[in-house]
Short mmCIF file of C-alpha atoms in Angstrom, two decimals:
data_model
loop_
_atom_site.label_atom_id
_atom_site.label_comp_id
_atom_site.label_asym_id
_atom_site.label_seq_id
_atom_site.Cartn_x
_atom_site.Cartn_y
_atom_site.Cartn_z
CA UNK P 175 0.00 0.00 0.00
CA UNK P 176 1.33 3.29 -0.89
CA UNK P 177 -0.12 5.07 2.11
CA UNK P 178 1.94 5.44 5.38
CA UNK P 179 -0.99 7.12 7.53
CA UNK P 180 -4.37 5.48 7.39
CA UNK P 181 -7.73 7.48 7.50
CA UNK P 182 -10.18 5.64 10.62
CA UNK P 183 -13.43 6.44 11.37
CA UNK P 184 -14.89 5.68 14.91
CA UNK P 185 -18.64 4.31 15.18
CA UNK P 186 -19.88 4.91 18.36
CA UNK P 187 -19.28 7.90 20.07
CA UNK P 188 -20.04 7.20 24.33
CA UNK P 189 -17.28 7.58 26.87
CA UNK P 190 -14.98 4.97 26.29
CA UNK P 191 -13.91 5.87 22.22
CA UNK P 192 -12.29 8.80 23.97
CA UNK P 193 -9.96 6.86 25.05
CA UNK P 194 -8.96 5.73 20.91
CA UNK P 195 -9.01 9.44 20.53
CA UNK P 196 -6.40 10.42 22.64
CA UNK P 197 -3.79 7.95 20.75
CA UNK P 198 -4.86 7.82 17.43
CA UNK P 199 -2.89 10.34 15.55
CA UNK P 200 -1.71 12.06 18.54
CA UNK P 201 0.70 8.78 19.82
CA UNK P 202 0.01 6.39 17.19
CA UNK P 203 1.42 8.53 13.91
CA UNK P 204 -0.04 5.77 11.46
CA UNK P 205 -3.57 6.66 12.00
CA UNK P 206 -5.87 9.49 11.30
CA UNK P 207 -9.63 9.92 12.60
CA UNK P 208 -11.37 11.19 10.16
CA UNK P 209 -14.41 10.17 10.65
CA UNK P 210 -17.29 9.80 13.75
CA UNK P 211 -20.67 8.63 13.66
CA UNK P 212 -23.31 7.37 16.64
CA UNK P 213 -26.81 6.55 16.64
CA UNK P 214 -27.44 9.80 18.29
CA UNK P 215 -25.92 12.31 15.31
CA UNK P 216 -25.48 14.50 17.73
CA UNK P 217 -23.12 12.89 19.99
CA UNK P 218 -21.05 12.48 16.89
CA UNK P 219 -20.83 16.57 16.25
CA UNK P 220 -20.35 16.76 19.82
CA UNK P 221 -16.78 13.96 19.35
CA UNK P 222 -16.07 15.59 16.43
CA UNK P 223 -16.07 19.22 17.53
CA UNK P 224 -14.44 17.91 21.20
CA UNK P 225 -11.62 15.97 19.05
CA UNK P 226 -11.30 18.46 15.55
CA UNK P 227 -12.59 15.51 13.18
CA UNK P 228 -13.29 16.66 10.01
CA UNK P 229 -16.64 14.19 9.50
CA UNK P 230 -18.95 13.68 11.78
CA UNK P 231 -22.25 11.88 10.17
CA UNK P 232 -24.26 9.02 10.10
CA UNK P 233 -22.52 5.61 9.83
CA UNK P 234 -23.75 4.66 6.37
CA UNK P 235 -22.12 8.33 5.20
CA UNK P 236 -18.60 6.79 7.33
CA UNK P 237 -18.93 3.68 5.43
CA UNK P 238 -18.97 5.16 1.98
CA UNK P 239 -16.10 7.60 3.20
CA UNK P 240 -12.99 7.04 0.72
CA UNK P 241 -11.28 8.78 3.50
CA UNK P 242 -11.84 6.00 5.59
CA UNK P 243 -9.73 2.83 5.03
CA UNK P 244 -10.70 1.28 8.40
CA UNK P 245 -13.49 1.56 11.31
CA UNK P 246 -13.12 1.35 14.87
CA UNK P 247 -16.40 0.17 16.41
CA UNK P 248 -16.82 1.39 19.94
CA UNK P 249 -20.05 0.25 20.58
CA UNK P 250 -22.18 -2.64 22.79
CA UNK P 251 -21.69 -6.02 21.97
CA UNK P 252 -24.77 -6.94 20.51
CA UNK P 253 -24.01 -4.50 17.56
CA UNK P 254 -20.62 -5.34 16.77
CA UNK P 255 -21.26 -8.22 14.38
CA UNK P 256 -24.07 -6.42 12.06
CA UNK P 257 -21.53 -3.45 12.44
CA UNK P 258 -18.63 -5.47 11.63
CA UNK P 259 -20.24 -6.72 8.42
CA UNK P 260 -21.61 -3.84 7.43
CA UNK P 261 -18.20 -2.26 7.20
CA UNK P 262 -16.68 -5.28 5.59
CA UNK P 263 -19.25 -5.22 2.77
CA UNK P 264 -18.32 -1.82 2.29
CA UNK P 265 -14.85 -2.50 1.72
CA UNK P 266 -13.65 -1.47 5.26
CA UNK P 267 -10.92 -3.15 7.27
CA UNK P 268 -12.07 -3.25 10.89
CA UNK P 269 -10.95 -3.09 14.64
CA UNK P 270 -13.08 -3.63 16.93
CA UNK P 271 -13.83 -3.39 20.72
CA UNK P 272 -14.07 -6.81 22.84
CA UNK P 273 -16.19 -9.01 22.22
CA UNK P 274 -16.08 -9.55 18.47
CA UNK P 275 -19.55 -10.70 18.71
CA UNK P 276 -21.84 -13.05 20.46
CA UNK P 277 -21.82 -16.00 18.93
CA UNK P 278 -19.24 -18.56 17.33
CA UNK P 279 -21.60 -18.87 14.06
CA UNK P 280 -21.41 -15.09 13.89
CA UNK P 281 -17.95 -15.30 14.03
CA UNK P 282 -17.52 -17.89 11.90
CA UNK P 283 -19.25 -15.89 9.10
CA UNK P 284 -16.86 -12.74 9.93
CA UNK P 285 -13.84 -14.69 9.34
CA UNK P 286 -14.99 -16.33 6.25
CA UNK P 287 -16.27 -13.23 4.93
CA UNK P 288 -12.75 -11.34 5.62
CA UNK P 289 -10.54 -13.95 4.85
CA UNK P 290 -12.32 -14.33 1.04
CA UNK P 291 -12.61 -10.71 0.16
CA UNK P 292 -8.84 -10.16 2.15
CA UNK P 293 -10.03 -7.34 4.84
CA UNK P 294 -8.27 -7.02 8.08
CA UNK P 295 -10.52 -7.72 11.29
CA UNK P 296 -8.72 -7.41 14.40
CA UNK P 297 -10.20 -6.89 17.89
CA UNK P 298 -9.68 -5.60 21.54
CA UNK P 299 -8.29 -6.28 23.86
CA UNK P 300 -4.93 -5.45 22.93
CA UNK P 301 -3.16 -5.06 26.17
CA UNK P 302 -1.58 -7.87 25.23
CA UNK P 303 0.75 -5.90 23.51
CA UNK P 304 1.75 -3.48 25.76
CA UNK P 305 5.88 -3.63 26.83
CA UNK P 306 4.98 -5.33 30.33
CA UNK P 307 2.88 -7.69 29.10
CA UNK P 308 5.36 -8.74 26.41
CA UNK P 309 7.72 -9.12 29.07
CA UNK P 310 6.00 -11.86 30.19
CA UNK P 311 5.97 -13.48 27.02
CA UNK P 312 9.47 -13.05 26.17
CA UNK P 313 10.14 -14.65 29.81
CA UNK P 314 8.13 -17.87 28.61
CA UNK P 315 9.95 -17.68 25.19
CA UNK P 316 13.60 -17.62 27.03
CA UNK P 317 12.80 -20.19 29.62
CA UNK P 318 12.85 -18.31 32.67
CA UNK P 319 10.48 -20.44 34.15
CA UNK P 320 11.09 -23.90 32.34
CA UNK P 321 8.19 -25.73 30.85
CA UNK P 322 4.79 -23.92 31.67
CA UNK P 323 2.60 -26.27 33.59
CA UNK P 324 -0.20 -24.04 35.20
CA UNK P 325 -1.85 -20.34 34.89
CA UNK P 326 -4.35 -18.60 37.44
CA UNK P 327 -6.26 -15.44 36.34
CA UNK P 328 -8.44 -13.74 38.80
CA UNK P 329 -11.14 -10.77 38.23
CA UNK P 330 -13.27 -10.25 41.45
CA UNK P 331 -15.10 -7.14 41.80
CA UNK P 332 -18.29 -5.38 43.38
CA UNK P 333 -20.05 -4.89 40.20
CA UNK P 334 -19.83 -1.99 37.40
CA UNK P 335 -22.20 0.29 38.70
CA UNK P 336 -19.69 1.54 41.47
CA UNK P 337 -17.93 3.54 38.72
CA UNK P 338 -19.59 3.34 35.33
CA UNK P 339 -22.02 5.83 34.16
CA UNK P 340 -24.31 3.78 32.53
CA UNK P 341 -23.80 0.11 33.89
CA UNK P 342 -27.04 -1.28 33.71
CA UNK P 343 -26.66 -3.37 30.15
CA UNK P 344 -23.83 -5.53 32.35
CA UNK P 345 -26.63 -7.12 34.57
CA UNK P 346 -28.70 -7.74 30.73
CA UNK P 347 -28.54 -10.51 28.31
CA UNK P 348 -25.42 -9.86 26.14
CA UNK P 349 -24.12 -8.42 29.78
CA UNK P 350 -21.98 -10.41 32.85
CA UNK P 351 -18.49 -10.79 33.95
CA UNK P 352 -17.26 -13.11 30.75
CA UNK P 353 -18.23 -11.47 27.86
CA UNK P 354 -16.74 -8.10 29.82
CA UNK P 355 -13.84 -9.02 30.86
CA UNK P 356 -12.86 -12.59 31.05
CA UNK P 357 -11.59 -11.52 26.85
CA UNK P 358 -8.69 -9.47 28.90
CA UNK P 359 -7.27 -12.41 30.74
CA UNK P 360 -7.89 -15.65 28.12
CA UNK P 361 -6.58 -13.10 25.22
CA UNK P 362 -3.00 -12.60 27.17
CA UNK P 363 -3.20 -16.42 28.50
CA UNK P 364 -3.33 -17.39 24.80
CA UNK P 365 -0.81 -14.45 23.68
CA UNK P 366 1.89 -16.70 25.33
CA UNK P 367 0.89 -20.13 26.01
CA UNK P 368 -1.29 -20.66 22.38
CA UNK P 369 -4.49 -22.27 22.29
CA UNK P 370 -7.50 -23.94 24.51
CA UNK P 371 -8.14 -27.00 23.95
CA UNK P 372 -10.91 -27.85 27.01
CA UNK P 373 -12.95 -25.91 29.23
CA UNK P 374 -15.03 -26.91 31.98
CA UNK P 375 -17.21 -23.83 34.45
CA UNK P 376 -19.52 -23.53 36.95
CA UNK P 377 -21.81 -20.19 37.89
CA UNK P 378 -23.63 -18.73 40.24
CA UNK P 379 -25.41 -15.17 40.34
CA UNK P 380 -25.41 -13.68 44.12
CA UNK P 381 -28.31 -10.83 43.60
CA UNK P 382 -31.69 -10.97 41.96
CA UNK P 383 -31.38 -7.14 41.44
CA UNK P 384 -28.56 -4.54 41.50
CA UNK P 385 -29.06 -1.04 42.91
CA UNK P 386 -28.26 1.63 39.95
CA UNK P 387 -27.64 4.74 41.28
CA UNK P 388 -31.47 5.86 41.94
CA UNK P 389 -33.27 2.18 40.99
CA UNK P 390 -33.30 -1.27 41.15
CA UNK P 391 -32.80 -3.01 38.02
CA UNK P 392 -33.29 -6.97 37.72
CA UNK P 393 -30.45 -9.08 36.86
CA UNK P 394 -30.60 -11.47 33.66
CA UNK P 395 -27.10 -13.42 33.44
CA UNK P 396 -24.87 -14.62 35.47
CA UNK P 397 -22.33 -12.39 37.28
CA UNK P 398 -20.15 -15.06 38.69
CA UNK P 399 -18.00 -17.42 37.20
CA UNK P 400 -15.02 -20.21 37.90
CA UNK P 401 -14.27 -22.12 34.63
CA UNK P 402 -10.55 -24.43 34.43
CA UNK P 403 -8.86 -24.53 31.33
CA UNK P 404 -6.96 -26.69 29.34
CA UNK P 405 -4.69 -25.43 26.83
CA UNK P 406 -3.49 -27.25 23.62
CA UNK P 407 0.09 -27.06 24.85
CA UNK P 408 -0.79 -29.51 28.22
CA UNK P 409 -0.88 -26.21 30.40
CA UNK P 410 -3.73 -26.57 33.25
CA UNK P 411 -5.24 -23.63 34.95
CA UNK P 412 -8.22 -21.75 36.45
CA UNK P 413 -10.17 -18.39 35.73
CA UNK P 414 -12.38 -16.47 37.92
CA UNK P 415 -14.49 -13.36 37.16
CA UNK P 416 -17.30 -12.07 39.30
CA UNK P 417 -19.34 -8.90 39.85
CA UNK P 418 -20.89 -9.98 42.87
CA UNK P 419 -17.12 -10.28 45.36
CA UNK P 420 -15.72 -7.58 47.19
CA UNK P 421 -12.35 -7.12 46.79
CA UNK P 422 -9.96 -10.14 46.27
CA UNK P 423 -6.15 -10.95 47.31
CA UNK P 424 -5.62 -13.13 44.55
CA UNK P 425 -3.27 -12.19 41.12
CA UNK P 426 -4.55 -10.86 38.14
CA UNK P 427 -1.95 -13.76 36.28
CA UNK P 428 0.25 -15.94 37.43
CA UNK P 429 1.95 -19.03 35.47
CA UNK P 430 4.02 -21.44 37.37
CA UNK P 431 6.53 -23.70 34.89
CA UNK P 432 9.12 -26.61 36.12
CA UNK P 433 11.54 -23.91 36.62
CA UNK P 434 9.63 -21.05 38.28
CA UNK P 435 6.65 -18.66 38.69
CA UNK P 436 6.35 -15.86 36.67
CA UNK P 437 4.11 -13.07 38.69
CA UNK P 438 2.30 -11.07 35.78
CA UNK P 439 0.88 -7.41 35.32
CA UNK P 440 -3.09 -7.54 35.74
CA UNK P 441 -3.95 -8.05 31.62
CA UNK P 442 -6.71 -5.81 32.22
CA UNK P 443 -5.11 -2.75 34.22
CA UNK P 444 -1.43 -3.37 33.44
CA UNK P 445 -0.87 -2.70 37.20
CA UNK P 446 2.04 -4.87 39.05
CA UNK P 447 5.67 -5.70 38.95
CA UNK P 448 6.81 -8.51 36.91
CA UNK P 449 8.55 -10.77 39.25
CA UNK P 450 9.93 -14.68 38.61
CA UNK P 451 10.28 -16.89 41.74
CA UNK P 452 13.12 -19.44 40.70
CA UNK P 453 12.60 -23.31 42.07
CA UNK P 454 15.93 -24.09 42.16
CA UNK P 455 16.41 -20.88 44.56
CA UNK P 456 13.57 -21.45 46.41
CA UNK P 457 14.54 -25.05 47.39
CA UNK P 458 18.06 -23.96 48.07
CA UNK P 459 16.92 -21.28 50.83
CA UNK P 460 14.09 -24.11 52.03
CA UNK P 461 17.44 -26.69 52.77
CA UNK P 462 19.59 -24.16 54.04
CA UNK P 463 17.28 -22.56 56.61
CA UNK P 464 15.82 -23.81 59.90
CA UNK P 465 12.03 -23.23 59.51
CA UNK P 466 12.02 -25.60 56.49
CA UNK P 467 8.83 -26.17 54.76
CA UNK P 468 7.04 -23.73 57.14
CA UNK P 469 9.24 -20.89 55.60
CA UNK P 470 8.68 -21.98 51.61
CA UNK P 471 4.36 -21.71 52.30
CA UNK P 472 4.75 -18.20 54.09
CA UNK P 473 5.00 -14.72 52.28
CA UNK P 474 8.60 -14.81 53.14
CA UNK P 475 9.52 -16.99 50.16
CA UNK P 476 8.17 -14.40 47.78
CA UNK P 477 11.43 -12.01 49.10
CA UNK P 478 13.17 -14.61 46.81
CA UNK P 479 11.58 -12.94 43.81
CA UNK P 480 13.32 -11.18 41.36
CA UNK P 481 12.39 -7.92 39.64
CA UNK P 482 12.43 -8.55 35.62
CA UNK P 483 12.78 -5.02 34.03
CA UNK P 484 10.21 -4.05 31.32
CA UNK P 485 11.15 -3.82 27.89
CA UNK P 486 11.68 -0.59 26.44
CA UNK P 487 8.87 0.73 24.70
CA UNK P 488 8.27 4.31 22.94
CA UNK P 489 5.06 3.82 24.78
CA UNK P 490 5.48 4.38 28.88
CA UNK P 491 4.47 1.20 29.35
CA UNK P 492 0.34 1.01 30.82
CA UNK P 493 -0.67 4.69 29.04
CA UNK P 494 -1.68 5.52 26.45
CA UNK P 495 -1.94 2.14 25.48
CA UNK P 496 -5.71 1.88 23.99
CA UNK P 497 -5.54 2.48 20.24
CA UNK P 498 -2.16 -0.32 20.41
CA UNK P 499 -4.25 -2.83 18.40
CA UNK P 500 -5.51 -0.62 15.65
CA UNK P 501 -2.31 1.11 15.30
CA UNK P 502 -0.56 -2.48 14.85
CA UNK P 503 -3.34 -3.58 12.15
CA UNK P 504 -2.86 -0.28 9.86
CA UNK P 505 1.42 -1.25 10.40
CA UNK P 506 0.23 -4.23 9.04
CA UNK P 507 -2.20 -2.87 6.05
CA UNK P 508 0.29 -0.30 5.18
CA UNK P 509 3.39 -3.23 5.29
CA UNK P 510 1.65 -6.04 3.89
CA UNK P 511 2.10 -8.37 7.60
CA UNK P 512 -0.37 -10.01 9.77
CA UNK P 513 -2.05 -8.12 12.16
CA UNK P 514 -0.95 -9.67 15.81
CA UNK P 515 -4.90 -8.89 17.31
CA UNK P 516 -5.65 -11.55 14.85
CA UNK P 517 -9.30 -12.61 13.59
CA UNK P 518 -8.40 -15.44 14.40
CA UNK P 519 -7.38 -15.49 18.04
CA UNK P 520 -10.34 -13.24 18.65
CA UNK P 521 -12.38 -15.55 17.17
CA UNK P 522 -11.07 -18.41 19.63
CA UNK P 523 -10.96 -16.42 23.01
CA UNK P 524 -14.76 -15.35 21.73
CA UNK P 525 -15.52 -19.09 21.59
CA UNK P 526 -13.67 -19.61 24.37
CA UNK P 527 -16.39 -17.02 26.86
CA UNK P 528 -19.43 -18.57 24.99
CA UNK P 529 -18.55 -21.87 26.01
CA UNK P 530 -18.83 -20.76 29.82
CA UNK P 531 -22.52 -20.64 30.04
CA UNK P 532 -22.66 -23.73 27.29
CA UNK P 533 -20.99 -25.81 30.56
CA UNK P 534 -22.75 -24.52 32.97
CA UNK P 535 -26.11 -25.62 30.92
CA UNK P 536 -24.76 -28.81 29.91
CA UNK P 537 -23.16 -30.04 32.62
CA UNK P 538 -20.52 -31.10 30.14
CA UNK P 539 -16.97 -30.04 29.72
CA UNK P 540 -16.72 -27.88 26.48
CA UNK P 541 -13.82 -28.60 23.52
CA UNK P 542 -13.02 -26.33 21.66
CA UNK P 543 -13.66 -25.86 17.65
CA UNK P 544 -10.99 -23.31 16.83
CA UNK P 545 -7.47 -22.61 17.09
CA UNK P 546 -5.03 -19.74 16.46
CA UNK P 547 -1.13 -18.89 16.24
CA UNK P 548 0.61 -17.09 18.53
CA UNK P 549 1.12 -13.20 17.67
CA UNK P 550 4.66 -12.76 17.07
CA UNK P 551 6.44 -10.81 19.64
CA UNK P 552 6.10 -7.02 19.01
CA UNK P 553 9.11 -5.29 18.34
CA UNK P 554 10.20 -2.86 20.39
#
């Protein structure tokens, strides 16, 4: 492509595509909004006047846009497949925000449809790809901690409507804890470990109705969740994401090999030190000192740790880093490469939260249908 900056046009202009605004152009030099549309117009004159783009209008004018080569949909989950295909049958390449839809025939028919008519889809979350994150993976790709063996992930939380300004379509069908943000943790688990193969889950939902600010709305799904996982590559492990918990003491991500524990950054919040706990150091202190195994199963072992220093990134790493994803799919329009939020991989970590509540119903562990590659590492 002869282009080296790409004209994007947002669709869907509430809170959160503010936070695409801030990067796109401004951080992430490959990109250019041009574009903004919402079903209220005027919310879209409003972004557009707030941000200086030059279009705001409907999103059938943004989809007939030459400007635009590529959409960022910002919107609720239940529209992001009929938006996703409306864009690609205009021509559009597309990122969009997490999940890519809401069910695996939908997605099905979104890969198929971009793979023939070869249009980019790629899809939040992209955290993945921020320097501390990648840390991680290039301390599973060196064999810091040996052979991976077993992962926890852990979201446990109060509920959405002690911050967010319009949280009651989390409590509706579409709505819950998985489809939110279980896509934060599974995409980074299978950024650097690779596929699922097998999951099995049980839920439970702790209040009828939630309290939203000035009324009581009734709750329609689920809102907490404990699924185990296994992954393609023999790794075993264990999710849990709840709106109905207070406040837990357990790690975002952790993944424990034959040769240590690797103590991740939340994949949601990029908050935390990246730390690895080596065995062979561990059982060294255990033999040498008097308390023995009493000493190895107390906090005092975790001293042992030691502080892994974040690759260097242009980007601090943790700001500034929405926008990541659909700055690394125009690198790849503009170069000819493949895009490392892959269709694909969203496609599988979207199967992979649908098949929560297909376990709970059935009973039944759930394998899994699809498969992906690992994004290569980003370069930094």
């Amino acid at each position: 492509m002869s282009k080296t900056v790409l004209g994007a046009g947002i669709i869907g202009c509430g809170t959160f595509c503010n936070a695409y605004l801030a990067t796109l152009g401004p951080v992430y030099k490959n990109t250019k909004v041009v574009a903004c549309s919402d079903i209220d117009v005027e919310k879209a004159y409003e972004t557009a006047k707030k941000w200086n783009i030059p279009h705001p209008c409907t999103t059938e004018e943004l989809l007939a846009d030459p400007e635009v080569d590529y959409v960022i949909i910002v919107t609720g989950p239940g529209s992001h497949y009929p938006l996703t295909m409306q864009a690609l049958k205009a021509g559009k390449h597309v990122y969009c925000e997490k999940p890519m839809c809401i069910t695996l025939e939908q997605a099905n028919e979104i890969v198929e449809y971009a793979e023939a008519h070869n249009l980019y889809v790629t899809n939040a979350p992209d955290t993945f790809l921020d320097a501390s994150m990648q840390t991680v993976r290039k301390v599973i790709d060196n064999g810091k901690i040996g052979k991976p063996l077993n992962i926890t992930m852990n979201f446990v939380g109060p509920g959405h409507e002690m911050w967010h300004p319009n949280p009651e379509f989390y409590y509706k069908k579409g709505g819950g804890p998985v489809l939110d943000m279980a896509p934060y943790y599974l995409t980074a688990a299978v950024s650097v470990l690779g596929p699922i193969d097998e999951i099995y889950c049980y839920s439970n939902r702790a209040f009828s109705q939630r309290w939203i600010y000035d009324h009581n709305t009734d709750v329609e799904v689920d809102t907490d969740y404990v699924a185990i996982l296994k992954f393609k590559n023999g790794v075993i492990g264990n999710i849990n994401v709840s709106f109905d918990g207070v406040r837990y003491h357990l790690p975002g991500m952790e993944i424990t090999g034959t040769e240590g524990t690797v103590y991740c950054p939340d994949p949601n919040t990029l908050e935390g030190d990246i730390k690895v706990l080596n065995r062979a150091k561990l059982v060294d202190k255990v033999r040498d000192d008097k308390m023995g195994p009493r000493w190895m199963y107390s906090d005092e072992a975790f001293t042992l740790a030691e502080d892994i220093e974040t690759l260097k990134s242009p980007i601090p790493t943790g700001h500034n880093h929405r926008g990541m994803g659909a700055a690394d799919m125009a690198d790849c329009i503009i170069n000819g490469k493949k895009p490392r939020c892959s269709m694909q991989m969203a496609r599988h970590v979207t199967e992979a939260i649908l098949a929560f509540d297909k376990c709970v119903k059935s009973g039944m562990p759930y394998r899994m249908t699809t498969t992906c590659d690992l994004p290569d590492p980003m370069e930094f």
